[in-house]
XYZ file of C-alpha atoms in Angstrom:
313
model
C 154.939 104.603 61.967
C 152.655 103.517 65.141
C 151.301 100.656 65.593
C 147.698 100.082 67.060
C 147.362 98.032 69.780
C 144.326 96.654 70.854
C 143.490 94.614 73.612
C 140.520 92.082 74.450
C 138.117 93.851 76.575
C 136.040 92.093 78.141
C 132.156 91.133 77.106
C 129.434 93.211 79.256
C 127.395 92.342 81.769
C 124.814 94.329 80.400
C 124.790 94.072 76.690
C 122.291 91.586 75.826
C 123.626 88.002 75.181
C 124.233 86.647 72.257
C 123.843 82.742 69.572
C 126.981 82.001 67.888
C 124.756 83.174 64.337
C 124.807 86.467 65.817
C 120.283 86.749 66.929
C 119.293 87.669 71.106
C 120.141 84.051 73.386
C 116.366 83.782 74.116
C 115.178 82.629 77.881
C 114.915 79.361 77.423
C 111.095 77.938 78.714
C 113.123 76.982 82.704
C 112.823 80.443 83.271
C 109.484 80.776 82.378
C 108.151 78.463 83.632
C 109.816 79.538 87.606
C 108.589 83.054 86.604
C 105.153 81.553 85.747
C 105.240 79.286 88.836
C 106.135 82.272 91.521
C 103.950 84.055 90.051
C 101.335 81.868 90.520
C 102.362 80.849 93.926
C 102.086 84.348 94.969
C 98.547 84.559 93.897
C 97.412 81.119 95.023
C 98.252 82.382 98.668
C 96.673 85.090 98.492
C 93.739 83.633 97.147
C 93.572 80.735 100.221
C 94.119 83.722 102.302
C 90.964 85.771 101.076
C 88.949 82.361 100.686
C 89.944 81.543 104.655
C 88.508 85.252 105.291
C 86.495 85.122 103.603
C 83.868 82.332 103.561
C 83.525 81.595 107.550
C 81.873 85.717 106.891
C 79.429 84.475 103.901
C 78.721 82.032 105.308
C 77.196 84.301 108.414
C 75.482 86.300 106.268
C 73.645 84.289 104.215
C 72.568 81.119 107.668
C 71.407 84.994 108.937
C 69.070 85.214 106.619
C 67.308 81.748 106.846
C 64.885 80.493 109.016
C 65.129 78.114 111.579
C 63.510 75.344 109.800
C 65.884 76.195 105.894
C 68.652 76.066 108.954
C 69.265 73.089 108.920
C 68.009 71.540 105.761
C 69.840 72.908 103.626
C 73.872 72.926 103.082
C 75.335 76.337 104.206
C 76.006 78.120 102.277
C 73.284 77.723 100.311
C 70.099 80.739 100.290
C 67.224 79.623 101.633
C 63.517 79.121 100.848
C 62.690 82.038 102.470
C 64.043 85.550 103.387
C 63.206 85.524 107.040
C 66.530 88.356 107.988
C 63.559 91.015 109.239
C 62.229 88.487 111.569
C 65.665 87.349 113.245
C 66.584 90.907 113.438
C 63.542 91.041 115.201
C 63.782 87.991 116.607
C 67.204 88.657 117.579
C 66.375 92.140 119.542
C 63.147 90.702 121.258
C 64.692 87.509 122.670
C 65.077 87.600 126.493
C 63.566 91.068 127.010
C 66.100 92.583 124.670
C 68.793 91.003 126.176
C 70.743 91.304 123.809
C 71.072 95.222 123.015
C 72.208 95.417 126.480
C 75.371 92.940 125.517
C 75.871 95.238 122.511
C 75.672 98.768 124.710
C 77.811 96.894 127.462
C 80.384 95.998 124.542
C 80.469 99.307 122.631
C 81.453 100.494 126.677
C 83.751 98.225 127.249
C 85.300 98.930 124.204
C 84.167 102.306 122.850
C 84.802 104.591 126.162
C 88.181 102.190 128.021
C 89.991 101.834 124.013
C 89.444 105.907 123.733
C 91.085 105.912 127.521
C 94.179 103.128 126.561
C 95.097 104.896 123.973
C 94.894 108.740 125.954
C 96.829 106.960 128.471
C 98.675 105.522 125.807
C 100.125 107.985 123.813
C 100.814 110.371 126.862
C 103.177 107.520 128.170
C 105.052 106.762 124.607
C 105.894 110.418 123.978
C 106.749 111.045 127.190
C 109.043 108.371 126.762
C 110.461 109.107 122.972
C 110.695 113.331 124.265
C 111.360 113.186 127.980
C 113.783 113.203 130.638
C 113.334 111.455 134.462
C 115.637 108.989 135.973
C 114.049 105.138 135.188
C 112.675 105.678 131.461
C 114.074 102.998 130.354
C 114.451 100.647 133.317
C 110.522 100.924 133.252
C 110.095 100.833 129.255
C 111.417 97.584 129.653
C 108.561 96.421 131.338
C 105.764 97.916 129.265
C 108.260 95.491 126.532
C 107.557 92.223 129.080
C 103.944 93.213 129.197
C 103.702 93.642 125.767
C 105.565 89.624 125.159
C 102.879 88.712 128.247
C 99.309 87.021 126.572
C 96.483 88.522 127.993
C 94.619 84.417 128.736
C 97.833 84.407 131.010
C 96.874 87.784 132.897
C 92.370 86.481 133.334
C 93.461 85.128 136.558
C 96.184 87.212 138.762
C 92.806 90.137 137.042
C 90.503 87.679 139.220
C 92.219 87.978 142.598
C 92.936 90.847 142.457
C 89.063 92.060 141.687
C 88.073 90.182 144.375
C 90.397 91.636 146.696
C 89.420 94.699 145.482
C 85.121 93.821 145.864
C 85.063 94.788 141.622
C 84.049 91.147 141.006
C 80.814 90.811 138.571
C 81.030 93.730 137.860
C 81.529 96.602 135.002
C 84.947 97.925 136.228
C 86.492 94.476 137.350
C 86.296 93.581 132.852
C 86.419 98.030 131.819
C 88.984 99.160 133.802
C 92.331 96.304 132.661
C 90.700 97.803 129.892
C 92.389 100.683 129.776
C 95.736 99.195 130.184
C 97.665 98.718 126.043
C 101.462 97.783 126.547
C 101.478 97.919 122.993
C 99.819 99.887 122.457
C 102.513 102.056 124.389
C 105.164 100.479 122.487
C 103.602 101.683 119.346
C 102.783 105.321 120.569
C 106.637 105.714 121.676
C 107.299 104.314 118.078
C 105.080 106.877 116.058
C 106.749 110.109 118.458
C 110.362 109.287 117.665
C 109.058 109.316 113.393
C 106.327 111.730 113.715
C 107.529 114.868 115.952
C 110.611 116.180 115.567
C 112.680 118.401 118.828
C 112.695 121.131 116.943
C 109.391 122.802 117.619
C 108.904 121.222 120.348
C 112.358 122.779 121.938
C 110.650 126.028 119.891
C 107.442 125.349 121.464
C 109.524 125.717 124.439
C 110.209 129.029 123.630
C 107.783 130.436 123.031
C 106.785 130.370 126.806
C 104.569 126.579 126.345
C 104.499 123.972 129.201
C 104.578 120.572 128.498
C 101.638 119.668 128.830
C 100.031 122.212 126.357
C 103.356 121.473 124.635
C 101.027 117.521 124.109
C 97.954 118.750 123.283
C 98.351 121.583 120.343
C 102.433 120.270 118.978
C 102.020 116.582 120.156
C 99.465 115.557 119.436
C 97.983 116.258 116.375
C 101.080 115.602 115.015
C 101.082 111.587 115.562
C 96.695 111.413 114.995
C 97.473 108.368 112.797
C 99.681 106.214 114.865
C 96.473 107.853 117.416
C 93.703 106.327 115.729
C 96.086 103.893 115.217
C 96.081 102.630 118.402
C 92.894 103.247 118.849
C 91.424 100.459 115.919
C 94.146 97.899 117.626
C 92.351 97.762 120.700
C 89.070 98.504 120.752
C 89.005 95.355 118.732
C 91.058 93.759 121.363
C 88.367 94.505 124.148
C 85.762 94.132 121.336
C 87.291 90.200 121.066
C 87.697 89.490 124.652
C 85.933 86.814 126.133
C 87.980 85.095 128.896
C 87.948 87.726 130.980
C 84.931 88.093 130.928
C 83.973 85.073 131.645
C 86.195 84.767 134.377
C 85.277 87.646 135.853
C 81.685 87.759 135.602
C 78.502 85.591 136.597
C 75.477 88.586 135.763
C 74.188 88.287 131.930
C 72.854 91.846 132.644
C 76.490 93.313 132.569
C 77.379 90.454 129.643
C 79.554 91.396 126.727
C 78.276 90.320 123.147
C 81.226 88.160 122.844
C 80.401 85.690 125.859
C 76.369 86.395 125.213
C 76.268 84.724 122.145
C 78.603 82.107 123.991
C 76.040 81.942 126.426
C 73.041 80.687 123.625
C 75.538 78.978 121.384
C 76.014 76.119 124.548
C 72.886 77.188 125.200
C 71.524 74.943 122.453
C 74.105 71.767 121.870
C 73.647 71.148 125.629
C 70.021 71.538 125.859
C 68.612 71.439 121.876
C 67.463 75.141 121.853
C 67.898 75.928 118.234
C 66.212 78.697 118.379
C 68.897 79.683 120.862
C 71.550 78.460 118.288
C 69.336 81.139 115.338
C 70.300 83.836 118.007
C 73.847 83.113 117.778
C 74.142 83.037 114.308
C 72.289 86.484 113.317
C 73.777 88.034 116.530
C 77.639 86.292 115.459
C 76.200 88.692 112.259
C 75.080 92.003 114.455
C 78.332 92.330 116.350
C 80.437 92.235 112.705
C 78.508 95.647 111.843
C 79.616 98.173 114.440
C 83.652 96.369 113.999
C 83.017 97.116 109.918
C 81.675 100.851 110.263
C 84.412 102.018 112.598
C 87.419 100.833 110.461
C 84.928 102.569 107.055
C 84.521 105.641 109.284
C 88.664 105.530 110.552
C 90.389 104.690 107.606
C 91.191 107.958 106.073
C 91.797 109.092 108.646
C 94.045 106.095 109.676
C 95.220 106.575 105.952
C 95.429 110.983 105.359
C 99.102 112.679 107.348
C 101.318 109.132 107.156
C 103.620 111.199 106.288
C 103.100 114.220 108.753
C 104.698 115.428 111.371
C 108.036 116.462 108.409
C 109.557 119.226 108.519
C 110.581 121.520 105.676
């Protein structure tokens, strides 16, 4: 006759805990409150971030629809008595012989053409740092990282002194040429190149007799298209919002970008007591936001699509 030996097995960690009467042990009110508090805290933080972003835009839209009298007589977040947006836009584009349209075109040239060229140069440099082998590559890339860490405002005075030596002060090229250098774009391009461009595809193209320039244009560039759009959006936004460099570099009002021109109007409204310039600064700020929003909406699908492109099956 054999005896069955039983041992006390440890309680399973996955089994539900039970009370002394055999029923399941429910969570206490403290656990529930902590979960709710954590969700409420995250929701509150997101709500504050949304308010911080949307409230100034709401004030800008409402203020742009008011007449000059309603602008100073009503609350900032209250609509005016008359909807004067069309009249304000007409006044904006006719003020000072239509100089705002010239500022807008200048900014499109600075940010659009300059941002596109800076993106091409940055993507090409990042691809070279990732896929090509040449002497001193890592040391040169260390200089690129150093350029990423230096803020743009710190470079305004040295750039002004260099432009003064080259005779580019108070000229279009004095603002356009510095925008072609984007160290952060080079860094991002190297990251995208390492993630999206397989070395096997490049080797296959070299075995087929393609040169390095053709490989970059026909093979690598389509694979890194999401990174190209991302870098372009970063640089376009940075140049569009640039203020200190044009302030230092330019004195001719016909060469001003939008930000500097709006600052001149706003300063005139404060220092010389011209309320019409205050209204021009508000409506001009609203118009200057529109190209950025349109650009992001147009490139959004290109930015999101193909983010997993470049994979080799």
